[in-house]
């Protein structure tokens, strides 16, 4: 009986495959692309690639609103060096923000790369650090987001091709490289030149997302066709757009292996374990710190409110658990989100999974309705495993949450160059202000402090203490002093 079921299954699968694609159609797409680029043997013989130019990096998850794309880093001296056989890529670039940046607007020189499964960055002082494995994986996948490496990977032994199809004037095939990296290759139906490479990745805030690199402006370079415009998007957001000035194969790239200190460093397989410290700032007000992103718990008559569920599941769930320990008999029912930036909203899915209602600026609502209900199959998070209804309360210019025990007003921070979705929380009885990113006491530059002071004055707030989401507890006097020193 069992055998006959297996036989039926095998026959059915075979029948489906025969009906959907002729044998070899997938291989034909790859062969045609190889021929168009300069020949399969030429691609297989290729050792190194260098791409130089300039362009832009987007500011994914950190722009003025969730939909905005106006903030970019201008790239100069972009150089991407690739060692093809060993899947090593190193990028050197200098980037300058075209917007008011929290680290200041001076040009930043960056060096970062991937060596197979090991990702790394090299600071201006030469110090090398290993990246999280998830970042390394995305960088290794990006190695294939280029016509010559993508088609070469599809040609070599060990690559698996499947699902050949046509759409919108393109022939498309799914590839799993010999290194087990999956991606989709699309080629132009007419020229057979690759038009784009698409891969899927997990994003804490956006869920399962497509990363797509498109290729345009092909030119002849020593018998090869190379694209002189290379544009990468995560979801709909442009993350890198390079206008190539010069590129060539088999030039000298030097040693692109990861620094030995990085290769022997312990792999970073997930977010750091959460450390949550508690400081009671006033009766019914606690500052939950311990790492880079803090939260505040506020006690009302019959419930607790959390301000900020940052970063990711690990941090947000630890903060929520700690908040519940403070008043075990009182439910934690809601969370105030200071703004949409991904590091400040990355724990909102965890908050939803814990049944919390989200208070956020109304400009974020549509984005959260989408982002907080998206599938996360590639990195199944807490909300994926523990679905709860999404409840969002929109805040326009101001909104007061009040009962017999506590009064807290949420104000939109108007006109800030940091984001247009910022809320600050004010506790009038305690003369406490909670804010994120617009005054972080230990920051070397304070480009948003003057606007914060304007907003505080505009609303006539009497502030003594400031609880910042980054940095240590400070005072309004310190904010004034810092601002004066900036002038
Ligand atoms: Zn921010």
Coordinates of C-alpha atoms and ligand atoms in Angstrom, one line a residue:
X1 CA 0.0 0.0 0.0
X2 CA 2.7 2.4 1.0
X3 CA 4.7 1.7 -2.1
X4 CA 1.8 2.4 -4.4
X5 CA 1.2 5.8 -2.8
X6 CA 4.9 6.6 -3.3
X7 CA 4.6 5.6 -6.9
X8 CA 1.5 7.8 -7.4
X9 CA 3.3 10.7 -5.8
X10 CA 6.4 10.3 -8.0
X11 CA 4.3 10.0 -11.2
X12 CA 2.3 13.1 -10.3
X13 CA 5.5 15.2 -9.6
X14 CA 6.9 14.0 -12.9
X15 CA 3.8 14.8 -14.8
X16 CA 3.7 18.4 -13.3
X17 CA 7.3 19.0 -14.3
X18 CA 6.9 17.8 -17.8
X19 CA 3.8 20.1 -18.3
X20 CA 5.4 23.2 -16.9
X21 CA 8.9 23.2 -18.5
X22 CA 10.8 21.4 -21.2
X23 CA 14.0 19.8 -19.9
X24 CA 16.9 22.2 -20.3
X25 CA 14.9 25.4 -20.5
X26 CA 16.5 26.6 -17.3
X27 CA 20.0 25.8 -18.5
X28 CA 19.2 27.5 -21.8
X29 CA 18.5 30.8 -20.0
X30 CA 21.9 30.6 -18.3
X31 CA 23.7 29.6 -21.5
X32 CA 22.1 32.5 -23.4
X33 CA 23.1 34.9 -20.7
X34 CA 26.7 33.6 -20.6
X35 CA 26.9 34.0 -24.4
X36 CA 25.6 37.5 -24.2
X37 CA 28.0 38.5 -21.5
X38 CA 31.1 37.3 -23.4
X39 CA 31.1 33.5 -23.3
X40 CA 30.8 30.8 -20.7
X41 CA 34.5 29.9 -20.7
X42 CA 35.4 33.6 -20.2
X43 CA 33.2 33.7 -17.2
X44 CA 34.5 30.4 -15.8
X45 CA 38.1 31.6 -16.2
X46 CA 37.5 34.9 -14.4
X47 CA 39.4 35.4 -11.2
X48 CA 38.8 38.9 -9.9
X49 CA 36.5 41.9 -10.6
X50 CA 37.0 45.5 -9.7
X51 CA 34.1 48.0 -9.9
X52 CA 34.8 51.7 -9.3
X53 CA 32.4 54.7 -9.3
X54 CA 30.2 56.9 -7.2
X55 CA 26.6 57.0 -6.3
X56 CA 24.3 56.9 -3.2
X57 CA 23.3 54.8 -0.3
X58 CA 19.8 55.1 1.0
X59 CA 18.9 55.6 4.7
X60 CA 16.8 52.4 5.1
X61 CA 14.5 52.6 8.0
X62 CA 15.9 55.9 9.2
X63 CA 14.4 58.6 6.9
X64 CA 11.9 61.3 8.0
X65 CA 8.8 59.1 7.6
X66 CA 8.4 55.4 6.8
X67 CA 7.7 56.2 3.2
X68 CA 10.3 59.0 2.7
X69 CA 13.4 58.4 0.5
X70 CA 14.9 61.8 0.4
X71 CA 17.8 61.2 2.8
X72 CA 20.9 59.7 1.1
X73 CA 24.6 59.3 1.6
X74 CA 26.5 60.5 -1.4
X75 CA 29.2 58.0 -2.2
X76 CA 32.6 58.9 -3.5
X77 CA 35.6 56.7 -4.2
X78 CA 33.4 53.6 -4.3
X79 CA 35.5 50.5 -5.0
X80 CA 34.2 47.0 -4.9
X81 CA 36.9 44.3 -5.2
X82 CA 35.8 40.7 -5.8
X83 CA 37.8 37.5 -5.6
X84 CA 35.5 35.3 -7.6
X85 CA 36.6 31.8 -6.6
X86 CA 36.6 32.3 -2.9
X87 CA 33.5 34.6 -2.7
X88 CA 35.4 37.4 -1.1
X89 CA 34.1 40.9 -1.6
X90 CA 35.5 44.1 -0.1
X91 CA 33.9 47.5 -0.5
X92 CA 35.7 50.8 0.3
X93 CA 33.8 54.0 0.0
X94 CA 33.5 57.5 1.5
X95 CA 30.0 58.6 2.3
X96 CA 28.6 62.0 3.1
X97 CA 25.0 62.5 4.4
X98 CA 22.9 65.0 2.5
X99 CA 20.8 65.4 5.6
X100 CA 21.3 66.4 9.2
X101 CA 23.0 63.2 10.5
X102 CA 23.2 62.2 14.2
X103 CA 26.9 61.6 13.9
X104 CA 27.6 64.8 12.2
X105 CA 27.9 65.6 8.5
X106 CA 31.6 65.1 7.9
X107 CA 32.5 62.4 5.3
X108 CA 32.9 58.9 6.6
X109 CA 35.4 56.5 5.1
X110 CA 34.1 52.9 5.3
X111 CA 35.7 49.5 4.6
X112 CA 33.6 46.4 4.9
X113 CA 33.4 43.0 3.3
X114 CA 32.6 39.3 3.3
X115 CA 34.9 36.3 3.1
X116 CA 32.6 33.3 2.4
X117 CA 30.5 33.1 5.5
X118 CA 32.5 35.7 7.5
X119 CA 31.5 39.3 7.4
X120 CA 33.7 42.2 8.7
X121 CA 34.2 45.9 9.0
X122 CA 37.5 47.8 9.3
X123 CA 37.3 51.1 11.3
X124 CA 39.4 54.1 10.2
X125 CA 41.9 53.3 13.0
X126 CA 42.4 49.8 11.5
X127 CA 40.4 47.9 14.1
X128 CA 38.5 45.0 12.5
X129 CA 35.3 43.6 13.8
X130 CA 33.2 40.6 12.9
X131 CA 29.6 41.3 11.7
X132 CA 26.6 39.3 12.8
X133 CA 26.2 36.1 10.8
X134 CA 22.9 37.5 9.3
X135 CA 24.8 40.5 7.9
X136 CA 27.5 38.2 6.5
X137 CA 24.8 36.0 4.9
X138 CA 23.3 39.1 3.2
X139 CA 26.7 40.2 1.9
X140 CA 27.5 36.7 0.6
X141 CA 24.2 36.8 -1.2
X142 CA 25.0 40.2 -2.6
X143 CA 28.1 38.6 -4.2
X144 CA 25.7 37.1 -6.7
X145 CA 23.9 40.4 -7.3
X146 CA 26.1 41.2 -10.3
X147 CA 25.7 39.7 -13.9
X148 CA 29.1 38.1 -14.2
X149 CA 29.1 36.4 -10.7
X150 CA 25.4 35.4 -11.0
X151 CA 25.7 33.7 -14.4
X152 CA 29.1 32.2 -13.5
X153 CA 27.6 30.7 -10.4
X154 CA 24.7 29.3 -12.4
X155 CA 27.2 27.6 -14.8
X156 CA 29.4 25.9 -12.4
X157 CA 29.1 22.3 -11.1
X158 CA 27.0 22.1 -8.0
X159 CA 24.6 24.8 -9.0
X160 CA 20.9 23.9 -9.1
X161 CA 18.6 25.5 -11.7
X162 CA 14.8 25.4 -11.6
X163 CA 11.5 27.1 -12.4
X164 CA 12.3 28.7 -15.8
X165 CA 9.6 31.2 -16.8
X166 CA 9.0 34.4 -18.7
X167 CA 7.4 37.6 -17.5
X168 CA 7.4 41.2 -18.7
X169 CA 9.9 40.6 -21.5
X170 CA 12.3 38.7 -19.3
X171 CA 13.3 35.1 -19.0
X172 CA 13.7 34.1 -15.4
X173 CA 15.3 31.2 -13.6
X174 CA 15.8 30.3 -10.0
X175 CA 19.4 29.4 -9.0
X176 CA 20.9 27.8 -5.9
X177 CA 24.7 28.3 -6.0
X178 CA 27.2 25.6 -5.1
X179 CA 27.5 27.6 -1.8
X180 CA 23.8 27.0 -1.3
X181 CA 22.8 30.6 -1.8
X182 CA 19.4 30.9 -3.6
X183 CA 18.7 33.8 -6.0
X184 CA 16.6 34.5 -9.0
X185 CA 18.2 35.6 -12.3
X186 CA 16.2 37.5 -14.9
X187 CA 17.6 38.2 -18.4
X188 CA 16.3 40.4 -21.2
X189 CA 14.3 38.4 -23.7
X190 CA 15.8 40.2 -26.6
X191 CA 19.5 40.7 -25.7
X192 CA 19.8 37.9 -23.1
X193 CA 21.8 40.3 -20.8
X194 CA 20.9 40.0 -17.1
X195 CA 18.3 42.7 -16.1
X196 CA 18.2 41.8 -12.4
X197 CA 19.0 39.4 -9.6
X198 CA 16.6 39.0 -6.7
X199 CA 17.0 37.2 -3.4
X200 CA 15.0 37.0 -0.2
X201 CA 16.1 37.9 3.3
X202 CA 14.7 38.4 6.7
X203 CA 14.3 41.9 8.0
X204 CA 13.3 42.5 11.6
X205 CA 11.0 45.3 10.6
X206 CA 9.9 44.4 7.1
X207 CA 9.7 40.6 7.4
X208 CA 10.4 38.5 4.4
X209 CA 11.7 41.0 1.9
X210 CA 13.0 40.9 -1.6
X211 CA 16.4 42.4 -2.3
X212 CA 16.6 43.3 -6.0
X213 CA 19.6 44.5 -8.0
X214 CA 18.9 45.9 -11.4
X215 CA 21.5 46.3 -14.2
X216 CA 21.5 48.9 -16.9
X217 CA 23.8 50.8 -19.3
X218 CA 25.8 47.7 -20.5
X219 CA 29.0 48.5 -22.2
X220 CA 31.8 46.5 -23.8
X221 CA 34.9 46.0 -21.6
X222 CA 37.6 43.8 -23.1
X223 CA 35.1 41.5 -24.8
X224 CA 32.8 41.3 -21.8
X225 CA 29.5 43.2 -21.3
X226 CA 29.4 45.0 -18.0
X227 CA 26.6 47.1 -16.5
X228 CA 27.5 50.7 -15.7
X229 CA 24.4 51.4 -13.5
X230 CA 23.8 49.0 -10.6
X231 CA 20.9 49.7 -8.3
X232 CA 19.9 47.7 -5.3
X233 CA 16.6 47.9 -3.4
X234 CA 15.4 46.3 -0.2
X235 CA 11.6 46.0 -0.7
X236 CA 10.9 49.3 -2.5
X237 CA 13.7 51.3 -0.9
X238 CA 16.9 52.0 -2.8
X239 CA 19.8 51.0 -0.6
X240 CA 22.7 51.4 -3.1
X241 CA 22.8 53.0 -6.5
X242 CA 26.2 53.0 -8.2
X243 CA 27.2 54.8 -11.4
X244 CA 30.2 52.9 -12.5
X245 CA 33.2 54.9 -13.8
X246 CA 35.5 52.0 -14.4
X247 CA 35.4 48.2 -14.1
X248 CA 37.6 45.3 -15.2
X249 CA 38.2 41.7 -14.6
X250 CA 41.5 39.9 -13.5
X251 CA 43.2 43.0 -12.3
X252 CA 45.2 42.9 -9.0
X253 CA 42.9 43.1 -6.0
X254 CA 45.4 42.0 -3.3
X255 CA 44.4 39.8 -0.4
X256 CA 40.6 40.1 0.2
X257 CA 40.5 37.5 3.0
X258 CA 38.9 38.6 6.3
X259 CA 41.4 39.8 8.9
X260 CA 42.6 36.8 10.9
X261 CA 41.3 38.3 14.2
X262 CA 37.9 38.4 12.6
X263 CA 38.1 34.8 11.2
X264 CA 38.9 33.4 14.7
X265 CA 36.4 35.6 16.5
X266 CA 33.3 33.9 17.9
X267 CA 30.4 34.0 15.4
X268 CA 27.6 36.3 16.3
X269 CA 24.6 34.2 15.6
X270 CA 21.8 36.5 16.9
X271 CA 21.2 39.6 18.9
X272 CA 23.2 40.0 22.1
X273 CA 21.5 38.6 25.2
X274 CA 19.4 41.4 26.8
X275 CA 20.7 43.1 30.0
X276 CA 17.9 45.2 31.6
X277 CA 18.7 47.4 34.5
X278 CA 16.0 49.2 36.5
X279 CA 16.1 52.6 38.2
X280 CA 13.1 54.1 39.9
X281 CA 13.2 57.8 38.9
X282 CA 10.0 58.9 40.7
X283 CA 7.2 57.0 42.3
X284 CA 5.6 55.0 39.4
X285 CA 8.3 55.9 36.9
X286 CA 11.1 53.5 36.1
X287 CA 14.1 53.8 33.7
X288 CA 14.9 50.5 32.1
X289 CA 18.5 50.6 30.6
X290 CA 21.5 48.3 30.4
X291 CA 22.4 48.5 26.7
X292 CA 22.1 50.9 23.8
X293 CA 18.3 51.5 23.7
X294 CA 16.4 52.2 26.9
X295 CA 12.7 52.1 27.8
X296 CA 10.6 53.8 30.5
X297 CA 7.7 52.3 32.5
X298 CA 4.9 54.5 33.8
X299 CA 2.3 53.4 36.4
X300 CA -1.3 54.3 36.0
X301 CA -4.1 53.4 38.4
X302 CA -4.9 50.1 36.9
X303 CA -2.2 49.4 34.3
X304 CA 1.4 50.0 33.3
X305 CA 2.5 51.8 30.1
X306 CA 5.8 51.1 28.4
X307 CA 7.6 53.8 26.5
X308 CA 9.6 52.2 23.7
X309 CA 9.9 48.5 22.5
X310 CA 13.2 48.9 20.7
X311 CA 15.5 46.8 18.4
X312 CA 14.2 43.3 18.3
X313 CA 12.4 40.5 20.0
X314 CA 15.3 39.8 22.4
X315 CA 15.4 43.3 23.8
X316 CA 11.7 44.1 23.7
X317 CA 10.6 40.8 25.3
X318 CA 13.2 41.2 28.1
X319 CA 12.0 44.8 28.8
X320 CA 8.4 43.7 28.8
X321 CA 9.2 40.9 31.2
X322 CA 11.1 43.3 33.5
X323 CA 8.2 45.9 33.4
X324 CA 5.8 43.2 34.5
X325 CA 8.0 42.4 37.5
X326 CA 7.7 45.9 38.8
X327 CA 4.0 45.7 39.7
X328 CA 3.0 42.0 39.4
X329 CA -0.7 42.7 40.1
X330 CA -1.0 45.4 37.4
X331 CA -1.2 44.5 33.7
X332 CA 1.2 46.1 31.2
X333 CA -1.3 47.0 28.4
X334 CA 0.3 49.5 26.1
X335 CA 3.5 50.8 24.5
X336 CA 4.4 54.3 23.3
X337 CA 6.6 54.2 20.2
X338 CA 8.8 57.3 20.0
X339 CA 9.3 57.2 16.2
X340 CA 9.4 54.8 13.3
X341 CA 13.2 54.4 12.9
X342 CA 13.9 50.7 12.7
X343 CA 16.0 50.5 15.8
X344 CA 13.2 52.1 17.8
X345 CA 10.4 50.1 16.3
X346 CA 12.1 46.7 15.9
X347 CA 10.5 45.4 19.1
X348 CA 6.9 46.4 18.2
X349 CA 6.1 43.0 16.8
X350 CA 7.2 41.5 20.1
X351 CA 5.0 44.0 21.9
X352 CA 2.0 43.0 19.7
X353 CA 2.7 39.3 20.5
X354 CA 2.4 40.3 24.2
X355 CA -1.0 41.9 23.6
X356 CA 0.1 45.6 24.0
X357 CA -1.7 48.4 22.2
X358 CA 0.7 50.7 20.3
X359 CA 0.6 54.5 20.6
X360 CA 2.4 56.1 17.7
X361 CA 2.4 59.2 15.6
X362 CA -0.4 59.0 13.0
X363 CA 2.1 59.1 10.1
X364 CA 3.3 55.7 11.1
X365 CA -0.1 53.9 11.3
X366 CA -0.4 52.7 7.7
X367 CA 3.2 51.5 7.7
X368 CA 2.8 49.6 10.9
X369 CA -0.5 48.1 9.8
X370 CA 1.5 46.6 7.0
X371 CA 4.9 45.8 8.6
X372 CA 3.4 44.4 11.8
X373 CA 1.3 41.9 9.9
X374 CA 3.8 40.7 7.4
X375 CA 5.0 37.1 7.1
X376 CA 8.4 36.4 8.8
X377 CA 9.0 32.9 7.5
X378 CA 12.7 33.4 6.9
X379 CA 13.3 34.4 10.5
X380 CA 10.2 33.3 12.4
X381 CA 9.8 35.8 15.2
X382 CA 7.7 35.8 18.3
X383 CA 4.7 37.3 16.6
X384 CA 4.8 34.6 13.9
X385 CA 4.5 32.0 16.6
X386 CA 2.1 33.9 18.8
X387 CA -0.3 35.8 16.6
X388 CA -2.3 38.6 18.4
X389 CA -4.6 41.2 17.0
X390 CA -2.9 44.5 16.1
X391 CA -4.2 47.5 18.0
X392 CA -2.8 50.9 17.2
X393 CA -3.8 54.3 18.7
X394 CA -2.8 57.2 16.5
X395 CA -1.4 60.4 18.0
X396 CA -1.6 63.6 16.0
X397 CA -0.1 66.7 17.6
X398 CA -0.8 65.8 21.2
X399 CA -2.7 63.3 23.3
X400 CA -3.0 63.0 27.1
X401 CA -3.3 59.6 28.9
X402 CA -4.7 60.3 32.3
X403 CA -6.3 58.7 35.4
X404 CA -6.3 59.3 39.2
X405 CA -2.7 58.0 39.5
X406 CA -0.9 59.4 36.5
X407 CA -1.0 62.1 33.8
X408 CA 1.2 61.7 30.7
X409 CA 1.0 63.8 27.5
X410 CA 2.4 62.7 24.2
X411 CA 3.5 65.6 22.0
X412 CA 4.6 65.5 18.4
X413 CA 8.1 67.0 18.2
X414 CA 7.4 69.4 15.3
X415 CA 10.0 70.4 12.8
X416 CA 12.8 68.1 14.0
X417 CA 15.4 67.2 11.3
X418 CA 15.7 63.8 12.9
X419 CA 12.3 62.5 11.9
X420 CA 8.8 63.7 11.3
X421 CA 7.2 60.9 13.4
X422 CA 8.7 61.8 16.8
X423 CA 6.7 61.7 20.0
X424 CA 8.0 62.9 23.3
X425 CA 6.3 62.0 26.6
X426 CA 5.8 64.5 29.4
X427 CA 4.8 63.8 33.0
X428 CA 3.7 67.2 34.4
X429 CA 3.5 66.2 38.0
X430 CA 7.0 64.6 38.0
X431 CA 8.4 67.3 35.6
X432 CA 9.9 64.5 33.6
X433 CA 10.4 64.3 29.8
X434 CA 11.1 61.2 27.8
X435 CA 12.6 61.6 24.4
X436 CA 14.5 59.5 21.8
X437 CA 17.4 60.6 19.6
X438 CA 16.9 64.4 19.8
X439 CA 19.1 64.7 22.9
X440 CA 21.4 61.8 23.7
X441 CA 23.6 63.2 26.4
X442 CA 26.8 61.3 25.4
X443 CA 26.7 62.2 21.7
X444 CA 29.5 64.2 20.3
X445 CA 27.2 66.3 18.2
X446 CA 23.6 67.5 19.1
X447 CA 22.0 68.6 15.8
X448 CA 18.5 68.3 17.1
X449 CA 18.8 69.8 20.6
X450 CA 17.8 73.4 19.6
X451 CA 14.5 72.1 18.0
X452 CA 13.8 70.0 21.1
X453 CA 14.1 73.1 23.3
X454 CA 11.8 75.0 20.9
X455 CA 9.2 72.3 21.3
X456 CA 9.5 72.2 25.1
X457 CA 9.0 76.0 25.2
X458 CA 6.2 76.0 22.6
X459 CA 4.1 73.7 24.8
X460 CA 5.2 75.5 28.0
X461 CA 6.5 72.4 29.6
X462 CA 8.2 72.6 33.0
X463 CA 10.9 69.9 32.7
X464 CA 13.5 69.0 35.4
X465 CA 14.6 65.5 34.4
X466 CA 15.1 64.1 30.9
X467 CA 15.0 60.4 30.4
X468 CA 16.7 59.7 27.1
X469 CA 16.2 56.5 25.1
X470 CA 20.0 56.7 24.5
X471 CA 22.5 57.7 27.2
X472 CA 22.2 58.4 30.9
X473 CA 19.4 60.3 32.7
X474 CA 20.0 64.0 32.4
X475 CA 18.4 67.4 33.2
X476 CA 16.8 70.2 31.3
X477 CA 19.6 72.5 32.5
X478 CA 22.1 70.1 30.9
X479 CA 20.1 70.2 27.6
X480 CA 20.3 74.1 27.7
X481 CA 24.0 74.0 28.5
X482 CA 24.7 71.5 25.7
X483 CA 22.8 73.6 23.2
X484 CA 24.7 76.7 24.3
X485 CA 28.0 74.9 23.8
X486 CA 26.9 74.0 20.2
X487 CA 26.7 77.5 19.1
Ligands
LIG1 ZN1 15.9 57.9 15.2

